[in-house]
mmCIF file of C-alpha atoms in Angstrom:
data_model
loop_
_atom_site.group_PDB
_atom_site.id
_atom_site.type_symbol
_atom_site.label_atom_id
_atom_site.label_comp_id
_atom_site.label_asym_id
_atom_site.label_seq_id
_atom_site.Cartn_x
_atom_site.Cartn_y
_atom_site.Cartn_z
ATOM 1 C CA ILE A 1 6.149 -16.091 -14.763
ATOM 2 C CA GLY A 2 8.087 -16.687 -11.567
ATOM 3 C CA LEU A 3 8.278 -20.256 -12.185
ATOM 4 C CA ALA A 4 8.652 -19.969 -15.761
ATOM 5 C CA THR A 5 11.424 -17.659 -14.767
ATOM 6 C CA VAL A 6 13.392 -19.788 -12.135
ATOM 7 C CA GLN A 7 13.336 -22.471 -14.600
ATOM 8 C CA MET A 8 15.282 -19.890 -17.701
ATOM 9 C CA LEU A 9 17.486 -19.288 -14.703
ATOM 10 C CA LEU A 10 18.583 -22.590 -14.021
ATOM 11 C CA ASN A 11 19.452 -23.251 -17.462
ATOM 12 C CA VAL A 12 21.661 -20.302 -17.879
ATOM 13 C CA GLY A 13 23.739 -21.747 -14.952
ATOM 14 C CA ALA A 14 22.349 -19.417 -11.793
ATOM 15 C CA ASN A 15 22.145 -20.633 -8.370
ATOM 16 C CA VAL A 16 18.432 -19.644 -7.540
ATOM 17 C CA ILE A 17 16.093 -19.122 -4.000
ATOM 18 C CA ILE A 18 12.375 -19.565 -4.371
ATOM 19 C CA ALA A 19 10.738 -16.689 -1.944
ATOM 20 C CA ASP A 20 7.179 -17.585 -2.149
ATOM 21 C CA VAL A 21 4.300 -17.653 0.712
ATOM 22 C CA ASN A 22 2.917 -20.697 -0.647
ATOM 23 C CA LYS A 23 4.575 -23.543 1.365
ATOM 24 C CA LYS A 24 3.752 -26.616 -0.187
ATOM 25 C CA LEU A 25 4.206 -25.725 -3.614
ATOM 26 C CA GLY A 26 7.125 -24.047 -3.047
ATOM 27 C CA SER A 27 8.924 -26.622 -1.797
ATOM 28 C CA GLU A 28 7.798 -29.014 -4.377
ATOM 29 C CA VAL A 29 8.934 -27.205 -6.696
ATOM 30 C CA SER A 30 12.017 -26.862 -5.089
ATOM 31 C CA GLU A 31 12.606 -30.873 -4.292
ATOM 32 C CA LYS A 32 11.861 -31.254 -8.003
ATOM 33 C CA LEU A 33 14.660 -29.369 -9.277
ATOM 34 C CA LYS A 34 17.198 -30.472 -6.726
ATOM 35 C CA SER A 35 16.423 -33.974 -7.767
ATOM 36 C CA GLU A 36 17.440 -32.848 -11.491
ATOM 37 C CA GLY A 37 20.618 -31.451 -9.779
ATOM 38 C CA LYS A 38 19.415 -28.146 -9.755
ATOM 39 C CA PRO A 39 21.085 -25.496 -7.788
ATOM 40 C CA ILE A 40 18.064 -24.119 -5.997
ATOM 41 C CA ASP A 41 16.370 -23.417 -2.406
ATOM 42 C CA TYR A 42 13.216 -22.580 -0.950
ATOM 43 C CA ILE A 43 12.254 -19.820 1.764
ATOM 44 C CA TYR A 44 9.344 -19.103 3.016
ATOM 45 C CA CYS A 45 8.479 -15.156 2.909
ATOM 46 C CA ASP A 46 4.971 -13.160 2.717
ATOM 47 C CA VAL A 47 6.186 -10.270 0.758
ATOM 48 C CA SER A 48 3.371 -8.153 2.349
ATOM 49 C CA SER A 49 5.071 -8.838 5.769
ATOM 50 C CA GLU A 50 8.152 -6.615 6.990
ATOM 51 C CA ILE A 51 8.605 -9.007 9.720
ATOM 52 C CA SER A 52 8.653 -11.939 7.364
ATOM 53 C CA VAL A 53 10.760 -10.365 4.276
ATOM 54 C CA LEU A 54 13.454 -9.765 7.593
ATOM 55 C CA LYS A 55 13.376 -13.388 8.680
ATOM 56 C CA LEU A 56 14.143 -14.018 4.736
ATOM 57 C CA VAL A 57 17.037 -11.701 4.834
ATOM 58 C CA ASP A 58 18.416 -13.008 8.172
ATOM 59 C CA THR A 59 18.124 -16.543 6.714
ATOM 60 C CA LEU A 60 20.493 -15.687 3.488
ATOM 61 C CA ASN A 61 23.093 -13.738 5.789
ATOM 62 C CA LYS A 62 23.020 -17.367 8.242
ATOM 63 C CA LYS A 63 23.577 -19.228 5.107
ATOM 64 C CA ASN A 64 25.690 -16.770 3.911
ATOM 65 C CA LYS A 65 24.449 -16.036 0.774
ATOM 66 C CA SER A 66 25.127 -13.312 -1.708
ATOM 67 C CA VAL A 67 22.218 -11.900 -3.713
ATOM 68 C CA GLU A 68 23.280 -10.546 -7.652
ATOM 69 C CA ILE A 69 19.520 -10.580 -9.196
ATOM 70 C CA LEU A 70 16.312 -9.942 -7.289
ATOM 71 C CA MET A 71 12.997 -10.593 -9.514
ATOM 72 C CA HIS A 72 10.038 -9.731 -7.697
ATOM 73 C CA PHE A 73 6.877 -10.907 -9.326
ATOM 74 C CA ALA A 74 4.351 -11.903 -6.245
ATOM 75 C CA GLY A 75 0.968 -10.189 -6.984
ATOM 76 C CA ILE A 76 -2.578 -11.042 -6.886
ATOM 77 C CA GLY A 77 -5.053 -9.679 -8.741
ATOM 78 C CA LEU A 78 -8.799 -8.356 -9.039
ATOM 79 C CA GLU A 79 -11.293 -7.267 -11.649
ATOM 80 C CA LYS A 80 -13.760 -5.223 -9.761
ATOM 81 C CA LYS A 81 -15.863 -2.012 -10.189
ATOM 82 C CA PHE A 82 -14.675 0.817 -8.536
ATOM 83 C CA VAL A 83 -17.828 2.017 -7.070
ATOM 84 C CA ASN A 84 -17.826 -1.916 -6.179
ATOM 85 C CA THR A 85 -14.218 -1.896 -4.443
ATOM 86 C CA THR A 86 -14.090 -2.428 -0.667
ATOM 87 C CA ILE A 87 -11.273 -1.087 1.463
ATOM 88 C CA ASP A 88 -10.447 -4.809 2.435
ATOM 89 C CA ASP A 89 -10.066 -5.366 -1.187
ATOM 90 C CA TRP A 90 -7.787 -1.738 -1.971
ATOM 91 C CA ASN A 91 -5.656 -3.030 1.052
ATOM 92 C CA ARG A 92 -5.306 -6.275 0.154
ATOM 93 C CA ILE A 93 -4.308 -5.584 -3.581
ATOM 94 C CA ILE A 94 -1.887 -2.642 -2.310
ATOM 95 C CA SER A 95 -0.470 -4.549 0.272
ATOM 96 C CA ILE A 96 0.937 -7.758 -2.180
ATOM 97 C CA ASN A 97 1.267 -5.947 -4.620
ATOM 98 C CA LEU A 98 2.726 -2.280 -3.864
ATOM 99 C CA THR A 99 3.924 -2.256 -0.282
ATOM 100 C CA GLY A 100 5.621 -6.235 -1.106
ATOM 101 C CA SER A 101 7.500 -4.355 -3.791
ATOM 102 C CA PHE A 102 8.304 -1.761 -1.191
ATOM 103 C CA ILE A 103 9.502 -4.112 1.422
ATOM 104 C CA MET A 104 11.489 -6.941 -0.410
ATOM 105 C CA THR A 105 13.275 -4.643 -2.783
ATOM 106 C CA LYS A 106 14.517 -2.382 0.101
ATOM 107 C CA GLU A 107 15.774 -5.083 2.071
ATOM 108 C CA ILE A 108 17.324 -6.948 -0.724
ATOM 109 C CA SER A 109 18.706 -3.909 -1.993
ATOM 110 C CA LYS A 110 20.731 -3.356 0.962
ATOM 111 C CA LEU A 111 22.537 -6.856 0.908
ATOM 112 C CA MET A 112 23.580 -5.459 -3.142
ATOM 113 C CA ILE A 113 24.571 -2.261 -1.618
ATOM 114 C CA SER A 114 27.491 -3.853 0.550
ATOM 115 C CA GLN A 115 28.508 -6.138 -2.802
ATOM 116 C CA LYS A 116 28.096 -2.495 -5.406
ATOM 117 C CA TYR A 117 26.095 -4.832 -7.525
ATOM 118 C CA GLY A 118 22.445 -6.484 -8.533
ATOM 119 C CA ARG A 119 20.391 -6.505 -10.860
ATOM 120 C CA ILE A 120 16.620 -5.339 -9.748
ATOM 121 C CA ILE A 121 13.332 -6.623 -12.045
ATOM 122 C CA THR A 122 10.011 -5.583 -10.472
ATOM 123 C CA MET A 123 6.796 -6.434 -11.820
ATOM 124 C CA SER A 124 3.942 -3.853 -13.136
ATOM 125 C CA SER A 125 1.486 -4.386 -15.600
ATOM 126 C CA VAL A 126 0.083 -2.920 -18.721
ATOM 127 C CA ALA A 127 -2.378 -1.989 -16.374
ATOM 128 C CA GLY A 128 -0.430 0.355 -14.381
ATOM 129 C CA LEU A 129 0.046 2.126 -17.848
ATOM 130 C CA ARG A 130 -3.486 2.353 -19.452
ATOM 131 C CA GLY A 131 -7.109 2.603 -17.652
ATOM 132 C CA GLY A 132 -9.150 -0.792 -17.829
ATOM 133 C CA THR A 133 -12.526 -1.639 -16.365
ATOM 134 C CA GLY A 134 -12.490 -3.299 -12.836
ATOM 135 C CA ARG A 135 -9.126 -2.522 -12.619
ATOM 136 C CA ALA A 136 -8.883 0.695 -10.260
ATOM 137 C CA ALA A 137 -7.203 -0.882 -7.178
ATOM 138 C CA TYR A 138 -5.185 -3.222 -9.232
ATOM 139 C CA GLY A 139 -3.965 -0.647 -11.632
ATOM 140 C CA ALA A 140 -3.193 1.758 -8.822
ATOM 141 C CA SER A 141 -1.058 -0.748 -7.382
ATOM 142 C CA LYS A 142 1.041 -1.613 -10.339
ATOM 143 C CA GLY A 143 1.169 2.247 -11.369
ATOM 144 C CA GLY A 144 2.988 2.642 -7.842
ATOM 145 C CA VAL A 145 5.503 -0.097 -8.570
ATOM 146 C CA ILE A 146 6.355 1.866 -11.993
ATOM 147 C CA ALA A 147 6.943 4.923 -9.689
ATOM 148 C CA LEU A 148 8.652 2.999 -6.844
ATOM 149 C CA SER A 149 11.005 1.035 -9.750
ATOM 150 C CA LYS A 150 11.712 4.901 -11.169
ATOM 151 C CA VAL A 151 12.496 6.510 -7.597
ATOM 152 C CA LEU A 152 14.870 3.142 -6.872
ATOM 153 C CA SER A 153 16.748 3.353 -10.299
ATOM 154 C CA ILE A 154 17.769 6.879 -9.372
ATOM 155 C CA GLU A 155 18.987 6.104 -5.491
ATOM 156 C CA LEU A 156 20.785 2.857 -6.464
ATOM 157 C CA ALA A 157 22.609 3.656 -9.608
ATOM 158 C CA PRO A 158 25.672 4.835 -7.623
ATOM 159 C CA PHE A 159 25.759 1.294 -6.472
ATOM 160 C CA ASN A 160 26.430 -0.317 -9.609
ATOM 161 C CA ILE A 161 22.524 -1.386 -9.147
ATOM 162 C CA THR A 162 20.390 -1.310 -11.834
ATOM 163 C CA VAL A 163 16.513 -1.187 -11.720
ATOM 164 C CA ASN A 164 14.233 -2.381 -14.408
ATOM 165 C CA THR A 165 10.037 -3.067 -14.583
ATOM 166 C CA LEU A 166 8.250 -5.514 -16.841
ATOM 167 C CA CYS A 167 4.690 -4.525 -17.881
ATOM 168 C CA PRO A 168 2.938 -7.704 -18.739
ATOM 169 C CA GLY A 169 0.178 -7.594 -20.309
ATOM 170 C CA ALA A 170 -2.255 -10.460 -21.522
ATOM 171 C CA ILE A 171 -0.284 -13.569 -20.300
ATOM 172 C CA GLU A 172 -1.802 -17.275 -19.842
ATOM 173 C CA THR A 173 -1.463 -17.649 -16.405
ATOM 174 C CA GLU A 174 -3.425 -19.135 -13.537
ATOM 175 C CA LEU A 175 -4.176 -15.762 -12.428
ATOM 176 C CA VAL A 176 -5.661 -14.471 -15.796
ATOM 177 C CA LYS A 177 -7.549 -17.559 -16.413
ATOM 178 C CA ASN A 178 -9.474 -16.667 -13.094
ATOM 179 C CA MET A 179 -9.720 -12.741 -13.709
ATOM 180 C CA HIS A 180 -10.261 -12.582 -17.469
ATOM 181 C CA ASP A 181 -14.005 -13.714 -18.291
ATOM 182 C CA LYS A 182 -14.890 -13.931 -21.988
ATOM 183 C CA GLU A 183 -15.305 -10.242 -22.659
ATOM 184 C CA THR A 184 -12.237 -9.372 -21.241
ATOM 185 C CA ARG A 185 -10.486 -11.669 -23.837
ATOM 186 C CA ARG A 186 -12.297 -10.215 -26.351
ATOM 187 C CA VAL A 187 -11.233 -6.967 -25.962
ATOM 188 C CA PHE A 188 -7.611 -7.774 -25.437
ATOM 189 C CA LEU A 189 -7.198 -9.696 -28.271
ATOM 190 C CA GLN A 190 -9.037 -7.013 -30.346
ATOM 191 C CA GLN A 191 -6.340 -4.682 -29.245
ATOM 192 C CA ILE A 192 -3.520 -6.779 -29.524
ATOM 193 C CA PRO A 193 -1.778 -6.451 -32.715
ATOM 194 C CA GLN A 194 -0.198 -10.308 -32.545
ATOM 195 C CA LYS A 195 -4.044 -11.410 -32.051
ATOM 196 C CA ARG A 196 -2.918 -14.089 -28.721
ATOM 197 C CA TYR A 197 -2.311 -14.157 -25.366
ATOM 198 C CA GLY A 198 1.543 -14.327 -24.175
ATOM 199 C CA LEU A 199 3.347 -16.937 -22.563
ATOM 200 C CA PRO A 200 5.085 -16.607 -18.965
ATOM 201 C CA GLU A 201 8.299 -18.201 -21.009
ATOM 202 C CA GLU A 202 8.126 -14.780 -23.047
ATOM 203 C CA VAL A 203 7.570 -12.456 -19.771
ATOM 204 C CA ALA A 204 10.622 -14.851 -18.452
ATOM 205 C CA SER A 205 12.831 -14.391 -21.583
ATOM 206 C CA ALA A 206 12.519 -10.537 -21.111
ATOM 207 C CA ALA A 207 13.305 -10.503 -17.360
ATOM 208 C CA LEU A 208 16.450 -12.428 -18.279
ATOM 209 C CA PHE A 209 17.785 -10.127 -20.320
ATOM 210 C CA PHE A 210 18.050 -7.147 -17.421
ATOM 211 C CA THR A 211 20.235 -9.469 -15.904
ATOM 212 C CA LEU A 212 22.427 -10.349 -19.313
ATOM 213 C CA PRO A 213 25.686 -7.921 -19.361
ATOM 214 C CA GLY A 214 24.495 -6.229 -22.163
ATOM 215 C CA SER A 215 21.849 -4.490 -20.723
ATOM 216 C CA SER A 216 23.979 -2.991 -17.668
ATOM 217 C CA TYR A 217 22.827 0.409 -19.632
ATOM 218 C CA LEU A 218 19.363 0.142 -19.393
ATOM 219 C CA ASN A 219 18.063 1.347 -15.573
ATOM 220 C CA GLY A 220 14.935 2.913 -14.683
ATOM 221 C CA THR A 221 13.055 1.504 -17.642
ATOM 222 C CA VAL A 222 9.493 0.439 -18.172
ATOM 223 C CA PHE A 223 9.160 -2.781 -20.583
ATOM 224 C CA PRO A 224 5.929 -3.910 -21.826
ATOM 225 C CA VAL A 225 5.609 -7.315 -22.595
ATOM 226 C CA ASP A 226 2.454 -7.207 -24.526
ATOM 227 C CA GLY A 227 2.660 -8.075 -28.098
ATOM 228 C CA GLY A 228 1.857 -4.235 -29.060
ATOM 229 C CA PHE A 229 -1.351 -3.922 -26.557
ATOM 230 C CA ASP A 230 0.485 -0.714 -25.287
ATOM 231 C CA SER A 231 0.874 0.709 -28.438
ATOM 232 C CA SER A 232 -2.329 -0.313 -30.548
ATOM 233 C CA GLY A 233 -4.793 2.722 -31.433
ATOM 234 C CA ILE A 234 -7.602 1.548 -34.122
ATOM 235 C CA ILE A 235 -6.768 -1.802 -35.440
ATOM 236 C CA LYS A 236 -8.428 -2.485 -38.845
ATOM 237 C CA ASN A 237 -9.174 -5.629 -40.345
ATOM 238 C CA GLU A 238 -7.620 -5.706 -43.489
ATOM 239 C CA THR A 239 -7.564 -9.060 -44.513
#
């Protein structure tokens, strides 16, 4: 989803910085897009580490980079029954998905406050809206992102900064391919009115929307991108 959003932002003329823990992939993607004439850079960052995020901000300041848009998509998943979830499982999920969101938005918002403008898009999940088997740690982390984002939307509004949250449903990503077994896919498709998984580009389009001038009065929203999954109840097959 992050990569699809990077490509979409570049296509509409944005200058993009990829901040990611995967040095090899981040550098490769950045160099490939640079060779195509795209305005993009890569900076290493481990979102779960305050020291790493502060180094990122220091690098941005040294390069005299302003930040108008923050899209925080870093995250990991886990599907494991609650009673089998270890404290290490819990801490790892929370540290990246929730604490990472806290640290990154906190430090980047300071840059936005100084310039009196910003658009922050955080990444939750339908797992943060609805209960699901095996999603105790993951759902808690994503529910936390929603609560955090709502607070940020209030506190940052006086500085012309909006904060909105995307809640993707079943999206065909590498994470989902590793997490969703045959039964998970069957149950998801049963409750998705559109009867298919989404594409990363469809989430990227929603993320881009929150950066457009016309979305300036949208703040604190929780926006499912899920083919209708969050709205669905009993779905009868009438064909």
